[in-house]
PDB file of C-alpha atoms in Angstrom:
ATOM      1  CA  MET A1208      12.178 -30.584 -12.174  1.00  0.00           C
ATOM      2  CA  SER A1209       8.600 -31.789 -11.955  1.00  0.00           C
ATOM      3  CA  GLU A1210       9.702 -35.454 -12.062  1.00  0.00           C
ATOM      4  CA  ILE A1211      11.005 -35.289  -8.470  1.00  0.00           C
ATOM      5  CA  LYS A1212       9.048 -37.576  -6.182  1.00  0.00           C
ATOM      6  CA  TRP A1213       8.451 -36.447  -2.614  1.00  0.00           C
ATOM      7  CA  SER A1214       8.023 -39.106   0.091  1.00  0.00           C
ATOM      8  CA  GLU A1215       5.611 -38.496   2.930  1.00  0.00           C
ATOM      9  CA  THR A1216       8.487 -37.546   5.274  1.00  0.00           C
ATOM     10  CA  GLU A1217       9.987 -35.233   2.669  1.00  0.00           C
ATOM     11  CA  GLU A1218       6.621 -33.646   2.110  1.00  0.00           C
ATOM     12  CA  LYS A1219       6.404 -32.895   5.825  1.00  0.00           C
ATOM     13  CA  ILE A1220       9.936 -31.436   5.913  1.00  0.00           C
ATOM     14  CA  ALA A1221       9.254 -29.346   2.806  1.00  0.00           C
ATOM     15  CA  LYS A1222       6.012 -27.958   4.179  1.00  0.00           C
ATOM     16  CA  GLN A1223       7.615 -27.092   7.510  1.00  0.00           C
ATOM     17  CA  ALA A1224      10.552 -25.371   5.806  1.00  0.00           C
ATOM     18  CA  PHE A1225       8.202 -23.492   3.502  1.00  0.00           C
ATOM     19  CA  GLU A1226       6.095 -22.337   6.433  1.00  0.00           C
ATOM     20  CA  LYS A1227       9.172 -21.325   8.428  1.00  0.00           C
ATOM     21  CA  ALA A1228      10.501 -19.162   5.591  1.00  0.00           C
ATOM     22  CA  TYR A1229       7.060 -17.631   5.085  1.00  0.00           C
ATOM     23  CA  GLN A1230       6.821 -16.756   8.780  1.00  0.00           C
ATOM     24  CA  ARG A1231      10.313 -15.259   8.781  1.00  0.00           C
ATOM     25  CA  GLU A1232       9.822 -13.173   5.683  1.00  0.00           C
ATOM     26  CA  THR A1233       6.372 -11.904   6.612  1.00  0.00           C
ATOM     27  CA  LEU A1234       7.384 -11.037  10.170  1.00  0.00           C
ATOM     28  CA  ALA A1235      10.412  -9.153   8.855  1.00  0.00           C
ATOM     29  CA  LEU A1236       8.173  -7.247   6.446  1.00  0.00           C
ATOM     30  CA  ILE A1237       5.709  -6.368   9.202  1.00  0.00           C
ATOM     31  CA  LYS A1238       8.604  -5.033  11.279  1.00  0.00           C
ATOM     32  CA  ILE A1239       9.879  -2.897   8.388  1.00  0.00           C
ATOM     33  CA  VAL A1240       6.424  -1.521   7.619  1.00  0.00           C
ATOM     34  CA  ARG A1241       5.745  -0.660  11.249  1.00  0.00           C
ATOM     35  CA  GLU A1242       9.082   1.123  11.501  1.00  0.00           C
ATOM     36  CA  GLN A1243       8.655   3.007   8.224  1.00  0.00           C
ATOM     37  CA  ALA A1244       5.071   3.970   9.003  1.00  0.00           C
ATOM     38  CA  SER A1245       6.040   5.388  12.384  1.00  0.00           C
ATOM     39  CA  GLN A1246       8.352   7.840  10.610  1.00  0.00           C
ATOM     40  CA  ILE A1247       5.892   9.071   8.003  1.00  0.00           C
ATOM     41  CA  THR A1248       5.394  12.819   8.066  1.00  0.00           C
ATOM     42  CA  LYS A1249       4.433  13.637   4.483  1.00  0.00           C
ATOM     43  CA  LEU A1250       2.340  12.250   1.682  1.00  0.00           C
ATOM     44  CA  GLU A1251       5.393  11.327  -0.352  1.00  0.00           C
ATOM     45  CA  ASP A1252       6.467   8.896   2.422  1.00  0.00           C
ATOM     46  CA  LEU A1253       2.993   7.394   2.417  1.00  0.00           C
ATOM     47  CA  TRP A1254       3.119   6.661  -1.306  1.00  0.00           C
ATOM     48  CA  TYR A1255       6.609   5.260  -0.882  1.00  0.00           C
ATOM     49  CA  LEU A1256       5.168   2.834   1.685  1.00  0.00           C
ATOM     50  CA  HIS A1257       2.365   2.027  -0.736  1.00  0.00           C
ATOM     51  CA  ASP A1258       4.878   1.206  -3.483  1.00  0.00           C
ATOM     52  CA  LEU A1259       6.826  -1.000  -1.105  1.00  0.00           C
ATOM     53  CA  LEU A1260       3.671  -2.886  -0.111  1.00  0.00           C
ATOM     54  CA  SER A1261       2.607  -3.319  -3.756  1.00  0.00           C
ATOM     55  CA  THR A1262       5.988  -4.828  -4.636  1.00  0.00           C
ATOM     56  CA  LYS A1263       6.193  -7.071  -1.589  1.00  0.00           C
ATOM     57  CA  ARG A1264       2.618  -8.310  -1.938  1.00  0.00           C
ATOM     58  CA  HIS A1265       3.235  -9.300  -5.535  1.00  0.00           C
ATOM     59  CA  GLU A1266       6.528 -10.955  -4.608  1.00  0.00           C
ATOM     60  CA  ILE A1267       5.198 -12.860  -1.584  1.00  0.00           C
ATOM     61  CA  ASP A1268       1.999 -13.977  -3.317  1.00  0.00           C
ATOM     62  CA  GLY A1269       4.047 -15.319  -6.194  1.00  0.00           C
ATOM     63  CA  LYS A1270       6.765 -16.955  -4.156  1.00  0.00           C
ATOM     64  CA  TYR A1271       4.746 -18.761  -1.499  1.00  0.00           C
ATOM     65  CA  ASP A1272       2.608 -20.804  -3.799  1.00  0.00           C
ATOM     66  CA  TYR A1273       3.304 -24.374  -2.626  1.00  0.00           C
ATOM     67  CA  ASP A1274       3.628 -26.285  -5.870  1.00  0.00           C
ATOM     68  CA  HIS A1275       5.777 -29.400  -6.373  1.00  0.00           C
ATOM     69  CA  SER A1276       6.804 -28.398  -9.884  1.00  0.00           C
ATOM     70  CA  THR A1277       8.469 -25.194  -8.658  1.00  0.00           C
ATOM     71  CA  LEU A1278       9.420 -26.106  -5.102  1.00  0.00           C
ATOM     72  CA  VAL A1279      13.151 -26.639  -5.707  1.00  0.00           C
ATOM     73  CA  PHE A1280      13.379 -23.204  -7.332  1.00  0.00           C
ATOM     74  CA  VAL A1281      11.498 -21.576  -4.478  1.00  0.00           C
ATOM     75  CA  PHE A1282      13.673 -23.274  -1.871  1.00  0.00           C
ATOM     76  CA  ALA A1283      16.821 -22.182  -3.748  1.00  0.00           C
ATOM     77  CA  GLN A1284      15.523 -18.591  -3.801  1.00  0.00           C
ATOM     78  CA  LEU A1285      14.629 -18.698  -0.109  1.00  0.00           C
ATOM     79  CA  LEU A1286      18.117 -19.992   0.767  1.00  0.00           C
ATOM     80  CA  LYS A1287      19.727 -17.211  -1.276  1.00  0.00           C
ATOM     81  CA  GLN A1288      17.541 -14.565   0.332  1.00  0.00           C
ATOM     82  CA  GLY A1289      18.279 -15.885   3.812  1.00  0.00           C
ATOM     83  CA  TRP A1290      14.693 -16.781   4.694  1.00  0.00           C
ATOM     84  CA  LEU A1291      15.591 -20.451   4.887  1.00  0.00           C
ATOM     85  CA  HIS A1292      18.672 -22.257   6.197  1.00  0.00           C
ATOM     86  CA  HIS A1293      20.226 -25.391   4.688  1.00  0.00           C
ATOM     87  CA  GLU A1294      19.738 -27.429   7.858  1.00  0.00           C
ATOM     88  CA  GLU A1295      15.977 -26.847   7.655  1.00  0.00           C
ATOM     89  CA  LEU A1296      15.878 -28.953   4.493  1.00  0.00           C
ATOM     90  CA  LYS A1297      17.736 -31.839   6.123  1.00  0.00           C
ATOM     91  CA  GLY A1298      15.928 -35.108   5.437  1.00  0.00           C
ATOM     92  CA  LEU A1299      15.037 -34.343   1.842  1.00  0.00           C
ATOM     93  CA  ASN A1300      16.280 -36.702  -0.871  1.00  0.00           C
ATOM     94  CA  PRO A1301      20.037 -36.018  -1.463  1.00  0.00           C
ATOM     95  CA  LYS A1302      19.341 -35.561  -5.177  1.00  0.00           C
ATOM     96  CA  THR A1303      16.700 -32.930  -4.418  1.00  0.00           C
ATOM     97  CA  LEU A1304      19.004 -31.215  -1.933  1.00  0.00           C
ATOM     98  CA  SER A1305      21.855 -31.045  -4.404  1.00  0.00           C
ATOM     99  CA  LYS A1306      19.547 -29.547  -7.039  1.00  0.00           C
ATOM    100  CA  ILE A1307      18.380 -26.925  -4.557  1.00  0.00           C
ATOM    101  CA  SER A1308      21.962 -26.130  -3.506  1.00  0.00           C
ATOM    102  CA  ALA A1309      23.117 -25.851  -7.094  1.00  0.00           C
ATOM    103  CA  LEU A1310      20.249 -23.490  -7.949  1.00  0.00           C
ATOM    104  CA  ALA A1311      20.934 -21.423  -4.834  1.00  0.00           C
ATOM    105  CA  ARG A1312      24.481 -20.798  -6.055  1.00  0.00           C
ATOM    106  CA  ILE A1313      23.373 -19.379  -9.410  1.00  0.00           C
TER     107      ILE A1313
ATOM    108  CA  MET B 379     -19.667  24.889 -14.978  1.00  0.00           C
ATOM    109  CA  SER B 380     -16.578  25.747 -16.996  1.00  0.00           C
ATOM    110  CA  GLU B 381     -17.987  29.161 -17.895  1.00  0.00           C
ATOM    111  CA  ILE B 382     -17.344  30.475 -14.364  1.00  0.00           C
ATOM    112  CA  LYS B 383     -14.787  33.265 -14.365  1.00  0.00           C
ATOM    113  CA  TRP B 384     -12.432  33.523 -11.408  1.00  0.00           C
ATOM    114  CA  SER B 385     -11.022  36.943 -10.478  1.00  0.00           C
ATOM    115  CA  GLU B 386      -7.489  37.203  -9.174  1.00  0.00           C
ATOM    116  CA  THR B 387      -8.753  37.482  -5.569  1.00  0.00           C
ATOM    117  CA  GLU B 388     -11.071  34.532  -6.052  1.00  0.00           C
ATOM    118  CA  GLU B 389      -8.240  32.539  -7.547  1.00  0.00           C
ATOM    119  CA  LYS B 390      -6.162  33.213  -4.448  1.00  0.00           C
ATOM    120  CA  ILE B 391      -9.012  32.223  -2.114  1.00  0.00           C
ATOM    121  CA  ALA B 392      -9.694  29.065  -4.119  1.00  0.00           C
ATOM    122  CA  LYS B 393      -6.075  28.011  -4.114  1.00  0.00           C
ATOM    123  CA  GLN B 394      -5.735  28.606  -0.384  1.00  0.00           C
ATOM    124  CA  ALA B 395      -8.915  26.659   0.353  1.00  0.00           C
ATOM    125  CA  PHE B 396      -7.806  23.853  -1.919  1.00  0.00           C
ATOM    126  CA  GLU B 397      -4.406  23.679  -0.222  1.00  0.00           C
ATOM    127  CA  LYS B 398      -5.993  23.777   3.229  1.00  0.00           C
ATOM    128  CA  ALA B 399      -8.290  20.847   2.451  1.00  0.00           C
ATOM    129  CA  TYR B 400      -5.406  18.920   0.925  1.00  0.00           C
ATOM    130  CA  GLN B 401      -3.289  19.473   4.036  1.00  0.00           C
ATOM    131  CA  ARG B 402      -6.143  18.418   6.319  1.00  0.00           C
ATOM    132  CA  GLU B 403      -7.009  15.292   4.398  1.00  0.00           C
ATOM    133  CA  THR B 404      -3.436  14.128   3.909  1.00  0.00           C
ATOM    134  CA  LEU B 405      -2.465  14.764   7.532  1.00  0.00           C
ATOM    135  CA  ALA B 406      -5.534  12.822   8.675  1.00  0.00           C
ATOM    136  CA  LEU B 407      -4.581   9.952   6.377  1.00  0.00           C
ATOM    137  CA  ILE B 408      -0.997   9.933   7.664  1.00  0.00           C
ATOM    138  CA  LYS B 409      -2.353   9.753  11.224  1.00  0.00           C
ATOM    139  CA  ILE B 410      -4.658   6.835  10.359  1.00  0.00           C
ATOM    140  CA  VAL B 411      -1.900   4.936   8.548  1.00  0.00           C
ATOM    141  CA  ARG B 412       0.561   5.416  11.406  1.00  0.00           C
ATOM    142  CA  GLU B 413      -2.026   4.200  13.906  1.00  0.00           C
ATOM    143  CA  GLN B 414      -3.075   1.208  11.804  1.00  0.00           C
ATOM    144  CA  ALA B 415       0.514   0.253  11.008  1.00  0.00           C
ATOM    145  CA  SER B 416       1.480   0.292  14.678  1.00  0.00           C
ATOM    146  CA  GLN B 417      -1.156  -2.388  15.326  1.00  0.00           C
ATOM    147  CA  ILE B 418      -0.186  -4.735  12.512  1.00  0.00           C
ATOM    148  CA  THR B 419       0.652  -8.225  13.728  1.00  0.00           C
ATOM    149  CA  LYS B 420      -0.198 -10.409  10.738  1.00  0.00           C
ATOM    150  CA  LEU B 421       0.111 -10.392   6.977  1.00  0.00           C
ATOM    151  CA  GLU B 422      -3.633  -9.967   6.540  1.00  0.00           C
ATOM    152  CA  ASP B 423      -3.433  -6.594   8.350  1.00  0.00           C
ATOM    153  CA  LEU B 424      -0.574  -5.575   6.083  1.00  0.00           C
ATOM    154  CA  TRP B 425      -2.586  -6.264   2.937  1.00  0.00           C
ATOM    155  CA  TYR B 426      -5.550  -4.454   4.453  1.00  0.00           C
ATOM    156  CA  LEU B 427      -3.286  -1.410   4.876  1.00  0.00           C
ATOM    157  CA  HIS B 428      -2.110  -1.853   1.298  1.00  0.00           C
ATOM    158  CA  ASP B 429      -5.716  -1.865   0.052  1.00  0.00           C
ATOM    159  CA  LEU B 430      -6.468   1.258   2.063  1.00  0.00           C
ATOM    160  CA  LEU B 431      -3.442   3.050   0.608  1.00  0.00           C
ATOM    161  CA  SER B 432      -4.354   1.993  -2.948  1.00  0.00           C
ATOM    162  CA  THR B 433      -7.862   3.391  -2.544  1.00  0.00           C
ATOM    163  CA  LYS B 434      -6.758   6.619  -0.878  1.00  0.00           C
ATOM    164  CA  ARG B 435      -3.967   7.270  -3.364  1.00  0.00           C
ATOM    165  CA  HIS B 436      -6.354   6.909  -6.260  1.00  0.00           C
ATOM    166  CA  GLU B 437      -8.944   9.107  -4.538  1.00  0.00           C
ATOM    167  CA  ILE B 438      -6.510  11.863  -3.503  1.00  0.00           C
ATOM    168  CA  ASP B 439      -4.689  11.933  -6.838  1.00  0.00           C
ATOM    169  CA  GLY B 440      -8.025  12.297  -8.609  1.00  0.00           C
ATOM    170  CA  LYS B 441      -9.559  14.828  -6.269  1.00  0.00           C
ATOM    171  CA  TYR B 442      -6.712  17.297  -5.815  1.00  0.00           C
ATOM    172  CA  ASP B 443      -6.198  18.113  -9.431  1.00  0.00           C
ATOM    173  CA  TYR B 444      -6.641  21.909  -9.492  1.00  0.00           C
ATOM    174  CA  ASP B 445      -8.722  22.498 -12.585  1.00  0.00           C
ATOM    175  CA  HIS B 446     -11.197  25.357 -13.083  1.00  0.00           C
ATOM    176  CA  SER B 447     -13.662  23.226 -14.970  1.00  0.00           C
ATOM    177  CA  THR B 448     -14.170  20.880 -12.012  1.00  0.00           C
ATOM    178  CA  LEU B 449     -13.359  23.150  -9.078  1.00  0.00           C
ATOM    179  CA  VAL B 450     -16.931  23.755  -7.910  1.00  0.00           C
ATOM    180  CA  PHE B 451     -17.549  20.000  -7.816  1.00  0.00           C
ATOM    181  CA  VAL B 452     -14.330  19.391  -5.894  1.00  0.00           C
ATOM    182  CA  PHE B 453     -15.151  22.133  -3.388  1.00  0.00           C
ATOM    183  CA  ALA B 454     -18.643  20.706  -2.932  1.00  0.00           C
ATOM    184  CA  GLN B 455     -17.166  17.275  -2.284  1.00  0.00           C
ATOM    185  CA  LEU B 456     -14.596  18.665   0.153  1.00  0.00           C
ATOM    186  CA  LEU B 457     -17.328  20.493   2.081  1.00  0.00           C
ATOM    187  CA  LYS B 458     -19.419  17.323   2.266  1.00  0.00           C
ATOM    188  CA  GLN B 459     -16.467  15.293   3.440  1.00  0.00           C
ATOM    189  CA  GLY B 460     -15.548  17.881   6.066  1.00  0.00           C
ATOM    190  CA  TRP B 461     -12.090  18.699   4.673  1.00  0.00           C
ATOM    191  CA  LEU B 462     -13.204  22.231   3.923  1.00  0.00           C
ATOM    192  CA  HIS B 463     -15.429  24.680   5.802  1.00  0.00           C
ATOM    193  CA  HIS B 464     -17.857  27.145   4.215  1.00  0.00           C
ATOM    194  CA  GLU B 465     -16.090  30.159   5.724  1.00  0.00           C
ATOM    195  CA  GLU B 466     -12.887  29.212   3.925  1.00  0.00           C
ATOM    196  CA  LEU B 467     -14.582  29.939   0.611  1.00  0.00           C
ATOM    197  CA  LYS B 468     -15.714  33.408   1.739  1.00  0.00           C
ATOM    198  CA  GLY B 469     -14.846  35.990  -0.889  1.00  0.00           C
ATOM    199  CA  LEU B 470     -15.747  33.854  -3.878  1.00  0.00           C
ATOM    200  CA  ASN B 471     -18.397  35.128  -6.277  1.00  0.00           C
ATOM    201  CA  PRO B 472     -21.872  34.628  -4.646  1.00  0.00           C
ATOM    202  CA  LYS B 473     -23.023  32.755  -7.763  1.00  0.00           C
ATOM    203  CA  THR B 474     -20.076  30.359  -7.480  1.00  0.00           C
ATOM    204  CA  LEU B 475     -20.683  29.934  -3.762  1.00  0.00           C
ATOM    205  CA  SER B 476     -24.319  29.110  -4.243  1.00  0.00           C
ATOM    206  CA  LYS B 477     -23.446  26.523  -6.898  1.00  0.00           C
ATOM    207  CA  ILE B 478     -20.937  24.922  -4.543  1.00  0.00           C
ATOM    208  CA  SER B 479     -23.426  24.920  -1.657  1.00  0.00           C
ATOM    209  CA  ALA B 480     -26.151  23.418  -3.832  1.00  0.00           C
ATOM    210  CA  LEU B 481     -23.829  20.665  -5.038  1.00  0.00           C
ATOM    211  CA  ALA B 482     -22.670  19.980  -1.483  1.00  0.00           C
ATOM    212  CA  ARG B 483     -26.262  19.268  -0.484  1.00  0.00           C
ATOM    213  CA  ILE B 484     -26.766  16.594  -3.138  1.00  0.00           C
TER     214      ILE B 484
END
């Protein structure tokens, strides 16, 4: 997929979409953590929260690495997970969009 | 220090003191985590909380391992850190107590 060329406009759209998904996912995580933490009464709950944070940190660090060679895969994943909506990718090359859509259906 | 013999009464006192310190430290940690989590607004704060939990989990798992060969060191540490009070060890062998007190002063 690394042969895809991104125009300046596409680059801007991609970066905005990427940032939007990042904001959505991180804000949702913050909300979950705040809710879970407010209900902690025992050490077991605390370590459960720790495990959740370890997993999410690893996942988010890995996913939000803006890299052209993996961008279509990341966008497909973000669409599937609901952090990004199709209309937010409007303006990208139709070929790129169809690749992303196809991957999102897998 | 492993040559120290613990009578049945001493064993009971040690276990109670150990449990008391554990309860105090873990409840204090839960309070801190709940407070910190309620103030989280950005991802950076979330990862800071994650780092804190990683450190504390490692520390607590290591410290609260009830083992006769290390008990005087653990009690000394708990006294120094304020999770245990001298009077809660009352009833232990005077020799054991003086070892713990000496170690707590280091």
